[in-house]
Tab-separated table of C-alpha atoms and ligand atoms in Angstrom:
chain	number	residue	atom	x	y	z
A	20	UNK	CA	-15.078	-23.499	11.221
A	21	UNK	CA	-15.239	-26.889	9.526
A	22	UNK	CA	-13.179	-27.546	6.472
A	23	UNK	CA	-13.997	-30.441	4.253
A	24	UNK	CA	-11.136	-32.681	3.364
A	25	UNK	CA	-10.914	-31.318	-0.123
A	26	UNK	CA	-10.723	-27.786	1.208
A	27	UNK	CA	-8.018	-28.700	3.639
A	28	UNK	CA	-5.951	-30.177	0.853
A	29	UNK	CA	-6.332	-27.035	-1.105
A	30	UNK	CA	-5.107	-25.039	1.867
A	31	UNK	CA	-1.903	-26.970	2.399
A	32	UNK	CA	1.112	-24.936	1.317
A	33	UNK	CA	2.030	-25.527	-2.280
A	34	UNK	CA	4.690	-28.135	-2.727
A	35	UNK	CA	4.267	-29.562	0.746
A	36	UNK	CA	5.265	-33.175	0.935
A	37	UNK	CA	5.569	-35.105	4.123
A	38	UNK	CA	9.218	-35.210	5.079
A	39	UNK	CA	10.386	-38.557	6.329
A	40	UNK	CA	11.590	-38.809	9.870
A	41	UNK	CA	15.296	-39.117	10.337
A	42	UNK	CA	16.686	-42.593	10.959
A	43	UNK	CA	17.229	-41.940	14.644
A	44	UNK	CA	13.870	-40.309	15.259
A	45	UNK	CA	10.953	-42.696	14.958
A	46	UNK	CA	8.402	-39.971	15.634
A	47	UNK	CA	6.315	-38.508	12.861
A	48	UNK	CA	7.767	-35.147	11.815
A	49	UNK	CA	6.379	-31.892	13.137
A	50	UNK	CA	5.998	-29.383	10.329
A	51	UNK	CA	6.188	-25.777	11.318
A	52	UNK	CA	3.889	-23.173	9.833
A	53	UNK	CA	5.735	-21.034	7.315
A	54	UNK	CA	5.086	-17.771	9.032
A	55	UNK	CA	5.619	-17.995	12.815
A	56	UNK	CA	3.422	-14.950	13.354
A	57	UNK	CA	0.480	-16.848	11.949
A	58	UNK	CA	0.709	-19.980	14.107
A	59	UNK	CA	-2.363	-20.835	16.154
A	60	UNK	CA	-0.677	-21.830	19.434
A	61	UNK	CA	-1.325	-25.391	20.556
A	62	UNK	CA	-3.362	-26.316	17.492
A	63	UNK	CA	-2.197	-29.000	15.123
A	64	UNK	CA	-3.288	-30.889	12.049
A	65	UNK	CA	-2.451	-34.582	12.190
A	66	UNK	CA	-1.975	-36.227	8.802
A	67	UNK	CA	-2.558	-39.985	8.800
A	68	UNK	CA	-1.160	-42.335	6.186
A	69	UNK	CA	-2.982	-42.483	2.887
A	70	UNK	CA	-5.247	-45.456	2.324
A	71	UNK	CA	-5.955	-46.317	5.925
A	72	UNK	CA	-9.523	-47.265	6.806
A	73	UNK	CA	-12.014	-45.029	8.544
A	74	UNK	CA	-11.846	-47.396	11.478
A	75	UNK	CA	-8.117	-46.795	11.667
A	76	UNK	CA	-8.754	-43.048	11.612
A	77	UNK	CA	-11.135	-43.426	14.551
A	78	UNK	CA	-8.577	-45.538	16.385
A	79	UNK	CA	-5.873	-42.913	15.887
A	80	UNK	CA	-8.111	-40.117	17.131
A	81	UNK	CA	-8.793	-42.357	20.101
A	82	UNK	CA	-8.838	-40.441	23.348
A	83	UNK	CA	-7.829	-37.104	21.859
A	84	UNK	CA	-10.396	-34.372	21.486
A	85	UNK	CA	-10.345	-33.548	17.804
A	86	UNK	CA	-12.020	-30.406	16.488
A	87	UNK	CA	-12.109	-31.980	13.036
A	88	UNK	CA	-11.770	-35.526	11.779
A	89	UNK	CA	-10.927	-36.000	8.102
A	90	UNK	CA	-11.992	-39.229	6.407
A	91	UNK	CA	-12.005	-38.208	2.769
A	92	UNK	CA	-8.962	-38.116	0.512
A	93	UNK	CA	-7.046	-36.396	3.291
A	94	UNK	CA	-7.113	-38.654	6.326
A	95	UNK	CA	-6.371	-37.184	9.706
A	96	UNK	CA	-7.650	-34.950	12.444
A	97	UNK	CA	-7.057	-31.562	13.966
A	98	UNK	CA	-7.318	-30.156	17.450
A	99	UNK	CA	-5.635	-28.502	20.399
A	100	UNK	CA	-3.111	-30.793	22.009
A	101	UNK	CA	-0.756	-30.268	24.936
A	102	UNK	CA	2.920	-31.193	24.661
A	103	UNK	CA	2.475	-34.681	26.109
A	104	UNK	CA	-0.427	-35.484	23.782
A	105	UNK	CA	1.480	-34.094	20.822
A	106	UNK	CA	4.411	-36.354	21.678
A	107	UNK	CA	2.130	-39.391	21.985
A	108	UNK	CA	0.379	-38.590	18.707
A	109	UNK	CA	3.693	-38.318	16.875
A	110	UNK	CA	4.476	-41.854	18.073
A	111	UNK	CA	1.235	-43.378	16.748
A	112	UNK	CA	1.955	-45.834	13.917
A	113	UNK	CA	-0.500	-44.374	11.382
A	114	UNK	CA	0.624	-40.774	11.757
A	115	UNK	CA	2.520	-39.501	8.738
A	116	UNK	CA	3.204	-35.983	10.029
A	117	UNK	CA	1.820	-33.284	12.287
A	118	UNK	CA	1.583	-29.716	11.120
A	119	UNK	CA	1.126	-26.570	13.169
A	120	UNK	CA	-2.201	-24.957	12.469
A	121	UNK	CA	-1.978	-21.428	11.125
A	122	UNK	CA	-4.175	-18.507	10.318
A	123	UNK	CA	-5.059	-18.765	6.683
A	124	UNK	CA	-6.090	-15.689	4.805
A	125	UNK	CA	-7.495	-15.788	1.331
A	126	UNK	CA	-5.512	-13.800	-1.181
A	127	UNK	CA	-8.537	-11.660	-1.879
A	128	UNK	CA	-8.765	-12.246	-5.612
A	129	UNK	CA	-12.300	-12.542	-6.906
A	130	UNK	CA	-13.164	-14.193	-10.231
A	131	UNK	CA	-16.212	-13.042	-12.162
A	132	UNK	CA	-17.015	-15.872	-14.564
A	133	UNK	CA	-18.765	-15.268	-17.900
A	134	UNK	CA	-17.638	-11.669	-17.659
A	135	UNK	CA	-17.832	-9.252	-20.598
A	136	UNK	CA	-14.763	-9.717	-22.809
A	137	UNK	CA	-13.437	-6.279	-22.004
A	138	UNK	CA	-13.273	-6.854	-18.249
A	139	UNK	CA	-11.616	-10.224	-18.769
A	140	UNK	CA	-9.105	-8.589	-21.092
A	141	UNK	CA	-7.778	-6.111	-18.558
A	142	UNK	CA	-7.119	-8.833	-15.994
A	143	UNK	CA	-4.936	-10.959	-18.317
A	144	UNK	CA	-1.705	-10.512	-20.164
A	145	UNK	CA	-3.033	-12.654	-23.015
A	146	UNK	CA	-6.403	-12.956	-24.731
A	147	UNK	CA	-8.938	-14.427	-24.853
A	148	UNK	CA	-10.580	-15.132	-21.532
A	149	UNK	CA	-14.074	-15.086	-20.134
A	150	UNK	CA	-13.326	-14.386	-16.501
A	151	UNK	CA	-12.501	-11.092	-14.829
A	152	UNK	CA	-10.076	-11.374	-11.920
A	153	UNK	CA	-9.750	-8.532	-9.454
A	154	UNK	CA	-8.948	-7.811	-5.846
A	155	UNK	CA	-12.029	-7.940	-3.648
A	156	UNK	CA	-11.465	-4.360	-2.421
A	157	UNK	CA	-12.770	-3.367	-5.889
A	158	UNK	CA	-12.311	0.389	-5.454
A	159	UNK	CA	-14.064	0.644	-2.092
A	160	UNK	CA	-13.693	4.000	-0.416
A	161	UNK	CA	-13.181	5.829	-3.727
A	162	UNK	CA	-15.378	8.224	-5.655
A	163	UNK	CA	-15.696	8.194	-9.425
A	164	UNK	CA	-17.130	11.350	-10.957
A	165	UNK	CA	-18.805	10.916	-14.334
A	166	UNK	CA	-18.655	14.230	-16.191
A	167	UNK	CA	-21.125	13.477	-18.949
A	168	UNK	CA	-24.863	13.448	-19.765
A	169	UNK	CA	-25.824	12.450	-16.211
A	170	UNK	CA	-26.242	8.973	-14.765
A	171	UNK	CA	-29.292	6.807	-14.145
A	172	UNK	CA	-28.386	6.686	-10.447
A	173	UNK	CA	-31.358	4.420	-9.649
A	174	UNK	CA	-30.127	1.695	-12.010
A	175	UNK	CA	-29.995	-1.526	-9.969
A	176	UNK	CA	-26.518	-2.240	-11.341
A	177	UNK	CA	-25.229	0.654	-9.175
A	178	UNK	CA	-26.623	-0.855	-5.974
A	179	UNK	CA	-27.354	2.551	-4.419
A	180	UNK	CA	-23.682	3.530	-4.901
A	181	UNK	CA	-24.572	6.173	-7.500
A	182	UNK	CA	-25.502	9.741	-6.544
A	183	UNK	CA	-26.617	12.821	-8.371
A	184	UNK	CA	-23.942	15.495	-8.089
A	185	UNK	CA	-24.639	18.630	-10.091
A	186	UNK	CA	-26.031	19.797	-13.401
A	187	UNK	CA	-24.216	22.340	-15.574
A	188	UNK	CA	-25.923	21.360	-18.829
A	189	UNK	CA	-28.352	24.247	-18.583
A	190	UNK	CA	-31.465	22.122	-19.028
A	191	UNK	CA	-32.442	21.894	-15.386
A	192	UNK	CA	-33.225	18.194	-15.766
A	193	UNK	CA	-31.403	16.153	-13.164
A	194	UNK	CA	-31.360	12.855	-15.004
A	195	UNK	CA	-29.516	11.226	-17.889
A	196	UNK	CA	-31.687	11.912	-20.938
A	197	UNK	CA	-29.137	10.527	-23.378
A	198	UNK	CA	-27.643	7.282	-22.026
A	199	UNK	CA	-23.977	8.020	-22.663
A	200	UNK	CA	-23.174	8.949	-19.066
A	201	UNK	CA	-24.968	5.897	-17.708
A	202	UNK	CA	-23.025	3.700	-20.130
A	203	UNK	CA	-19.698	5.187	-19.038
A	204	UNK	CA	-20.638	4.880	-15.363
A	205	UNK	CA	-21.457	1.216	-15.934
A	206	UNK	CA	-17.980	0.403	-17.199
A	207	UNK	CA	-16.472	2.330	-14.290
A	208	UNK	CA	-18.441	0.724	-11.512
A	209	UNK	CA	-21.558	-1.349	-12.297
A	210	UNK	CA	-21.678	-4.586	-10.368
A	211	UNK	CA	-21.679	-6.776	-13.509
A	212	UNK	CA	-20.211	-4.503	-16.197
A	213	UNK	CA	-17.815	-2.418	-14.127
A	214	UNK	CA	-14.101	-2.458	-13.388
A	215	UNK	CA	-14.351	-1.054	-9.825
A	216	UNK	CA	-17.434	-2.718	-8.418
A	217	UNK	CA	-17.388	-0.907	-5.081
A	218	UNK	CA	-16.595	2.660	-6.134
A	219	UNK	CA	-19.081	5.427	-5.485
A	220	UNK	CA	-20.456	6.986	-8.691
A	221	UNK	CA	-21.266	10.700	-8.791
A	222	UNK	CA	-23.094	12.178	-11.766
A	223	UNK	CA	-21.897	15.547	-13.034
A	224	UNK	CA	-24.129	16.526	-15.899
A	225	UNK	CA	-22.562	18.853	-18.454
A	226	UNK	CA	-24.212	17.586	-21.647
A	227	UNK	CA	-27.914	17.592	-22.464
A	228	UNK	CA	-30.208	15.012	-24.054
A	229	UNK	CA	-28.573	15.423	-27.449
A	230	UNK	CA	-25.120	15.038	-25.955
A	231	UNK	CA	-24.173	18.678	-26.321
A	232	UNK	CA	-23.020	21.305	-23.897
A	233	UNK	CA	-20.878	24.401	-23.689
A	234	UNK	CA	-17.217	24.762	-22.830
A	235	UNK	CA	-18.205	26.995	-19.932
A	236	UNK	CA	-20.571	24.365	-18.537
A	237	UNK	CA	-17.945	21.658	-18.884
A	238	UNK	CA	-15.385	23.763	-17.013
A	239	UNK	CA	-17.926	24.450	-14.261
A	240	UNK	CA	-18.442	20.720	-13.859
A	241	UNK	CA	-14.708	20.072	-13.704
A	242	UNK	CA	-14.166	22.732	-11.031
A	243	UNK	CA	-17.136	21.470	-9.047
A	244	UNK	CA	-15.564	18.008	-8.733
A	245	UNK	CA	-12.474	19.371	-6.998
A	246	UNK	CA	-14.495	21.146	-4.321
A	247	UNK	CA	-17.147	18.459	-3.965
A	248	UNK	CA	-14.758	15.593	-3.347
A	249	UNK	CA	-13.714	17.057	-0.001
A	250	UNK	CA	-17.235	16.520	1.322
A	251	UNK	CA	-18.180	13.313	-0.466
A	252	UNK	CA	-16.401	10.740	1.693
A	253	UNK	CA	-13.795	9.188	-0.583
A	254	UNK	CA	-10.966	8.301	1.827
A	255	UNK	CA	-9.204	6.059	-0.676
A	256	UNK	CA	-9.104	8.504	-3.558
A	257	UNK	CA	-10.987	10.206	-6.362
A	258	UNK	CA	-11.202	9.462	-10.061
A	259	UNK	CA	-13.066	11.297	-12.782
A	260	UNK	CA	-14.183	10.241	-16.223
A	261	UNK	CA	-14.410	12.656	-19.125
A	262	UNK	CA	-15.582	10.572	-22.034
A	263	UNK	CA	-16.376	13.813	-23.795
A	264	UNK	CA	-14.390	16.167	-25.879
A	265	UNK	CA	-14.245	19.137	-28.109
A	266	UNK	CA	-11.637	20.892	-30.192
A	267	UNK	CA	-8.494	22.103	-28.471
A	268	UNK	CA	-9.338	24.478	-25.634
A	269	UNK	CA	-6.656	26.012	-23.436
A	270	UNK	CA	-9.288	26.626	-20.739
A	271	UNK	CA	-10.519	23.032	-20.660
A	272	UNK	CA	-6.926	21.790	-20.503
A	273	UNK	CA	-6.180	24.188	-17.634
A	274	UNK	CA	-9.245	22.945	-15.762
A	275	UNK	CA	-8.098	19.360	-16.359
A	276	UNK	CA	-4.651	20.218	-14.972
A	277	UNK	CA	-6.259	21.774	-11.913
A	278	UNK	CA	-8.258	18.623	-11.309
A	279	UNK	CA	-5.177	16.418	-11.320
A	280	UNK	CA	-3.191	18.862	-9.190
A	281	UNK	CA	-6.209	19.007	-6.901
A	282	UNK	CA	-6.053	15.268	-6.239
A	283	UNK	CA	-8.336	13.825	-8.903
A	284	UNK	CA	-7.158	11.060	-11.205
A	285	UNK	CA	-8.594	12.125	-14.553
A	286	UNK	CA	-9.196	9.678	-17.396
A	287	UNK	CA	-10.257	11.211	-20.707
A	288	UNK	CA	-11.231	9.757	-24.056
A	289	UNK	CA	-8.799	10.392	-26.887
A	290	UNK	CA	-11.606	11.058	-29.355
A	291	UNK	CA	-12.903	8.942	-32.197
A	292	UNK	CA	-11.860	10.791	-35.346
A	293	UNK	CA	-8.825	8.679	-36.293
A	294	UNK	CA	-6.821	11.847	-35.723
A	295	UNK	CA	-4.064	13.203	-33.502
A	296	UNK	CA	-5.357	13.651	-29.935
A	297	UNK	CA	-3.309	16.861	-29.742
A	298	UNK	CA	-6.159	18.703	-31.471
A	299	UNK	CA	-8.795	17.798	-28.875
A	300	UNK	CA	-9.528	18.809	-25.291
A	301	UNK	CA	-9.198	17.572	-22.650
A	302	UNK	CA	-7.453	14.731	-24.566
A	303	UNK	CA	-4.458	16.967	-25.264
A	304	UNK	CA	-3.787	17.847	-21.626
A	305	UNK	CA	-0.627	15.944	-20.645
A	306	UNK	CA	-1.638	15.561	-16.981
A	307	UNK	CA	-4.872	13.843	-18.011
A	308	UNK	CA	-4.743	10.114	-18.673
A	309	UNK	CA	-5.630	10.011	-22.355
A	310	UNK	CA	-7.180	6.741	-23.465
A	311	UNK	CA	-7.377	5.228	-26.953
A	312	UNK	CA	-9.621	2.308	-27.888
A	313	UNK	CA	-8.655	-1.279	-28.681
A	314	UNK	CA	-10.775	-4.052	-30.185
A	315	UNK	CA	-11.686	-7.561	-29.109
A	316	UNK	CA	-9.065	-8.806	-31.579
A	317	UNK	CA	-6.351	-6.771	-29.796
A	318	UNK	CA	-6.040	-4.177	-32.531
A	319	UNK	CA	-6.029	-0.414	-32.235
A	320	UNK	CA	-9.610	0.580	-33.120
A	321	UNK	CA	-9.697	2.208	-36.554
A	322	UNK	CA	-11.803	5.107	-35.268
A	323	UNK	CA	-9.570	5.875	-32.281
A	324	UNK	CA	-7.442	8.983	-32.049
A	325	UNK	CA	-3.705	8.463	-31.665
A	326	UNK	CA	-0.397	10.245	-31.170
A	327	UNK	CA	2.208	10.950	-28.544
A	328	UNK	CA	-0.391	12.195	-26.062
A	329	UNK	CA	-2.071	8.783	-25.848
A	330	UNK	CA	-1.227	7.288	-22.480
A	331	UNK	CA	-2.876	3.911	-22.817
A	332	UNK	CA	-5.264	1.736	-24.802
A	333	UNK	CA	-8.304	0.093	-23.220
A	334	UNK	CA	-11.160	-1.943	-24.705
A	335	UNK	CA	-13.528	0.194	-26.764
A	336	UNK	CA	-15.438	-2.149	-29.047
A	337	UNK	CA	-18.718	-3.979	-28.342
A	338	UNK	CA	-18.775	-3.051	-24.674
A	339	UNK	CA	-21.805	-4.347	-22.792
A	340	UNK	CA	-22.840	-1.855	-20.129
A	341	UNK	CA	-25.695	-0.150	-18.314
A	342	UNK	CA	-28.246	2.027	-20.102
A	343	UNK	CA	-30.912	4.489	-18.998
A	344	UNK	CA	-34.143	3.016	-17.742
A	345	UNK	CA	-32.454	0.165	-15.904
A	346	UNK	CA	-31.347	-1.767	-18.983
A	347	UNK	CA	-28.175	-2.472	-20.919
A	348	UNK	CA	-26.667	-1.489	-24.243
A	349	UNK	CA	-23.582	-2.420	-26.255
A	350	UNK	CA	-21.397	0.479	-27.326
A	351	UNK	CA	-18.129	1.112	-29.120
A	352	UNK	CA	-15.942	4.166	-28.752
A	353	UNK	CA	-13.098	5.814	-26.906
A	354	UNK	CA	-15.654	6.800	-24.248
A	355	UNK	CA	-15.945	3.197	-23.204
A	356	UNK	CA	-12.138	2.882	-23.280
A	357	UNK	CA	-11.744	5.901	-20.980
A	358	UNK	CA	-14.286	4.482	-18.541
A	359	UNK	CA	-12.137	1.362	-18.053
A	360	UNK	CA	-9.221	3.555	-17.018
A	361	UNK	CA	-11.347	5.605	-14.625
A	362	UNK	CA	-12.458	2.377	-12.970
A	363	UNK	CA	-8.901	1.076	-12.962
A	364	UNK	CA	-7.671	4.309	-11.351
A	365	UNK	CA	-10.274	3.982	-8.583
A	366	UNK	CA	-9.426	0.297	-8.120
A	367	UNK	CA	-5.700	0.988	-7.891
A	368	UNK	CA	-6.210	3.945	-5.543
A	369	UNK	CA	-7.836	1.557	-3.067
A	370	UNK	CA	-5.095	-1.022	-3.456
A	371	UNK	CA	-2.140	1.364	-3.487
A	372	UNK	CA	-3.218	3.926	-0.906
A	373	UNK	CA	-0.568	6.593	-0.397
A	374	UNK	CA	1.885	4.739	-2.664
A	375	UNK	CA	0.308	6.430	-5.702
A	376	UNK	CA	-1.092	9.958	-5.789
A	377	UNK	CA	-3.688	11.093	-8.311
A	378	UNK	CA	-0.942	12.679	-10.399
A	379	UNK	CA	1.154	9.499	-10.279
A	380	UNK	CA	-1.703	7.168	-11.200
A	381	UNK	CA	-1.520	7.465	-14.992
A	382	UNK	CA	2.232	6.792	-15.085
A	383	UNK	CA	1.625	3.872	-12.728
A	384	UNK	CA	-1.082	2.416	-14.985
A	385	UNK	CA	1.361	2.727	-17.875
A	386	UNK	CA	4.104	1.029	-15.860
A	387	UNK	CA	2.075	-2.166	-15.317
A	388	UNK	CA	0.360	-2.168	-18.736
A	389	UNK	CA	0.685	-5.031	-21.206
A	390	UNK	CA	3.248	-4.018	-23.797
A	391	UNK	CA	3.206	-4.494	-27.560
A	392	UNK	CA	0.243	-6.858	-27.865
A	393	UNK	CA	-1.911	-4.570	-30.010
A	394	UNK	CA	-1.728	-4.567	-33.780
A	395	UNK	CA	-2.220	-1.505	-35.938
A	396	UNK	CA	-0.941	1.007	-33.397
A	397	UNK	CA	0.218	4.055	-35.327
A	398	UNK	CA	3.899	4.901	-35.173
A	399	UNK	CA	4.575	7.331	-32.365
A	400	UNK	CA	1.734	6.025	-30.197
A	401	UNK	CA	2.547	3.897	-27.132
A	402	UNK	CA	1.554	0.268	-27.599
A	403	UNK	CA	0.237	-0.230	-24.065
A	404	UNK	CA	-2.937	-2.093	-23.136
A	405	UNK	CA	-4.560	-1.597	-19.738
A	406	UNK	CA	-3.858	-4.315	-17.136
A	407	UNK	CA	-5.094	-4.443	-13.556
A	408	UNK	CA	-1.969	-6.095	-12.140
A	409	UNK	CA	-3.945	-8.885	-10.488
A	410	UNK	CA	-0.948	-11.230	-10.670
A	411	UNK	CA	1.542	-8.666	-9.396
A	412	UNK	CA	2.377	-7.632	-5.839
A	413	UNK	CA	0.880	-4.143	-5.876
A	414	UNK	CA	1.668	-3.447	-2.229
A	415	UNK	CA	5.231	-2.397	-3.024
A	416	UNK	CA	6.214	1.036	-4.304
A	417	UNK	CA	7.546	-0.103	-7.670
A	418	UNK	CA	6.134	-3.571	-8.349
A	419	UNK	CA	7.788	-5.920	-10.750
A	420	UNK	CA	4.912	-6.994	-12.901
A	421	UNK	CA	6.117	-9.568	-15.440
A	422	UNK	CA	4.733	-9.278	-18.960
B	21	LIG	C1	-9.888	1.776	1.656
B	21	LIG	O1	-8.999	0.802	1.159
B	21	LIG	C2	-8.639	-0.230	2.063
B	21	LIG	C3	-7.660	-1.132	1.372
B	21	LIG	O2	-6.527	-0.421	0.994
B	21	LIG	C4	-9.859	-0.986	2.481
B	21	LIG	O3	-9.516	-1.982	3.406
B	21	LIG	C5	-10.847	-0.024	3.099
B	21	LIG	O4	-12.031	-0.706	3.414
B	21	LIG	C6	-11.162	1.117	2.117
B	21	LIG	N1	-11.997	2.124	2.769
B	21	LIG	C7	-13.313	2.169	2.609
B	21	LIG	C8	-14.020	3.269	3.343
B	21	LIG	O5	-13.925	1.410	1.907
B	22	LIG	C1	-28.416	20.798	-26.158
B	22	LIG	O1	-27.459	21.819	-26.068
B	22	LIG	C2	-27.077	22.322	-27.336
B	22	LIG	C3	-25.891	23.267	-27.106
B	22	LIG	O2	-26.072	24.076	-25.971
B	22	LIG	C4	-28.294	23.007	-27.969
B	22	LIG	O3	-27.959	23.543	-29.233
B	22	LIG	C5	-29.384	21.973	-28.123
B	22	LIG	O4	-30.569	22.580	-28.589
B	22	LIG	C6	-29.690	21.295	-26.812
B	22	LIG	N1	-30.568	20.174	-27.024
B	22	LIG	C7	-31.554	19.876	-26.191
B	22	LIG	C8	-32.397	18.691	-26.542
B	22	LIG	O5	-31.769	20.526	-25.179
B	23	LIG	C1	4.474	-8.027	-1.382
B	23	LIG	O1	5.712	-7.431	-1.084
B	23	LIG	C2	5.809	-7.033	0.294
B	23	LIG	C3	7.113	-6.262	0.452
B	23	LIG	O2	8.187	-6.975	-0.078
B	23	LIG	C4	5.734	-8.271	1.165
B	23	LIG	O3	5.810	-7.885	2.517
B	23	LIG	C5	4.443	-9.000	0.903
B	23	LIG	O4	4.425	-10.211	1.635
B	23	LIG	C6	4.300	-9.305	-0.567
B	23	LIG	N1	2.987	-9.881	-0.805
B	23	LIG	C7	2.799	-10.936	-1.584
B	23	LIG	C8	1.402	-11.409	-1.742
B	23	LIG	O5	3.728	-11.515	-2.138
B	24	LIG	CA1	-1.212	12.136	-20.109
C-alpha cells in the first residue's frame, strides 16, 4: 500500500517529535513502535531532515531498496532493512530518525457529513453540529423489529436489509399503507436517516392504514418477535421499536416485560399528550425503555409525555426520514424519538456484545447519556439526552464517558 506524504504524517503517533541522539551516540535515533505486538518485523520508516532537496532524498535512499520514497512535506523513505543496513542508514548525515513500522488500524469511526440534525445531536455532547459520528460496525448482525403500520421494505434507503415479518393488523395487506412504520424504520436503520445503518429491519404490522389496531393484535405482534428472532439470524442482538401506544393495559405491559426478559431490547414512545407516561402502555412498563422527545433547540418537546417512567430523551422534532413509496417525510413526535433509541440499542448491542444484555441496555444508554442539557424538563423527569458514546471506550464493562 502506498501512503502519500500527507497521509503518513497523519499516521505518526500524536505528539511524536524526533528525539535528539545522545551526545555519545552520533547515530540517528531508532524509535520503537508503541505497541510491540504491532511491529512489522524488519520494516522501518526513515525520516530525513526537513528542507532537504529531492536530490538529497534520492542520495540518501541510494543503494537501499525502498518500498516508499517520500518527497513531500515529510521527507524520507520506508522499506525492509537488515541490521547492517539499518546501522548504516542511522549513520547517514541527513537522517533525522528511524521508526519501526507498525500495523496501523483505523479507529473505525465514520463521519456522515451534512447529516440530519437529530443524528448529529446524538453523537455530540454539545449542539449544534451537522455531522453524525458513529462506529463503522453500525449495528451489523442485529435485528430491529418495527411493531407499527408495516414498513416499505423495498425502499432503497433500506438497501435490501428490510424484511416483511408478520401482519396482525387484520387487514391482510402486507405493506405499510400509512407511512408511520416506514418513518420509524428509517430513523432506526436507513442508510442516510438512520442511527444503525447496518441493522436488519423486520416489519411487524399491528396497525392498519389509519394507524389503528387492537390490543390483541398488538400483543400477538409482540409475542411473535420473541419467537421469530431465534430464526432470523441476529447474532449480535435484537431490538424492537414500539412507537405506538394506548391507554394503560396490564396485558400490553406484561407482553413488553416478556419481550425484554426474552432477550429483546424494547424502545417505546412515551406518548405525545403532555401527560404522565404512567397512564399509557407500553410506555408505563418499567422494563421497556421509555423515550420522550426533545427539540432541535435542546428543549423537552411541549407535546411529549413525562414523569418518573421516562428513561431518556431523544430528538423528536422535524425529523427527516423515509416515507412510503420510496420517498422522505419530516415528522415530529415521540415515535421518532423512540426510533432513535431502538437504533442506538442495536448499535450498542453490536459494539458491546455480551457486556450488555437486552435487559441491561436501557440502563446502559442512561449511563452514557448527556446530562442536564435540556431545558423545560418537568420536575421528576430525568434530564438525559441520548448519546452514542462515540468518544468513549465502549469496550470496557463500565466505561467512563466524560460529559
Ligand atoms: C457482530 O459484531 C461484531 C463487532 O462486535 C462485528 O465484527 C460482526 O461483524 C457482527 N456480526 C455480524 C454478523 O455482522
Ligand atoms: C383500522 O382499524 C380500526 C380498528 O380496528 C378500524 O376501526 C378501522 O376501520 C380500520 N381502518 C381501515 C382503513 O381499515
Ligand atoms: C479500551 O479499554 C480496554 C481495556 O482497558 C483497552 O484494552 C483498550 O485498548 C481501550 N481502547 C481504546 C481505544 O482506548
Ligand atoms: Ca424503563
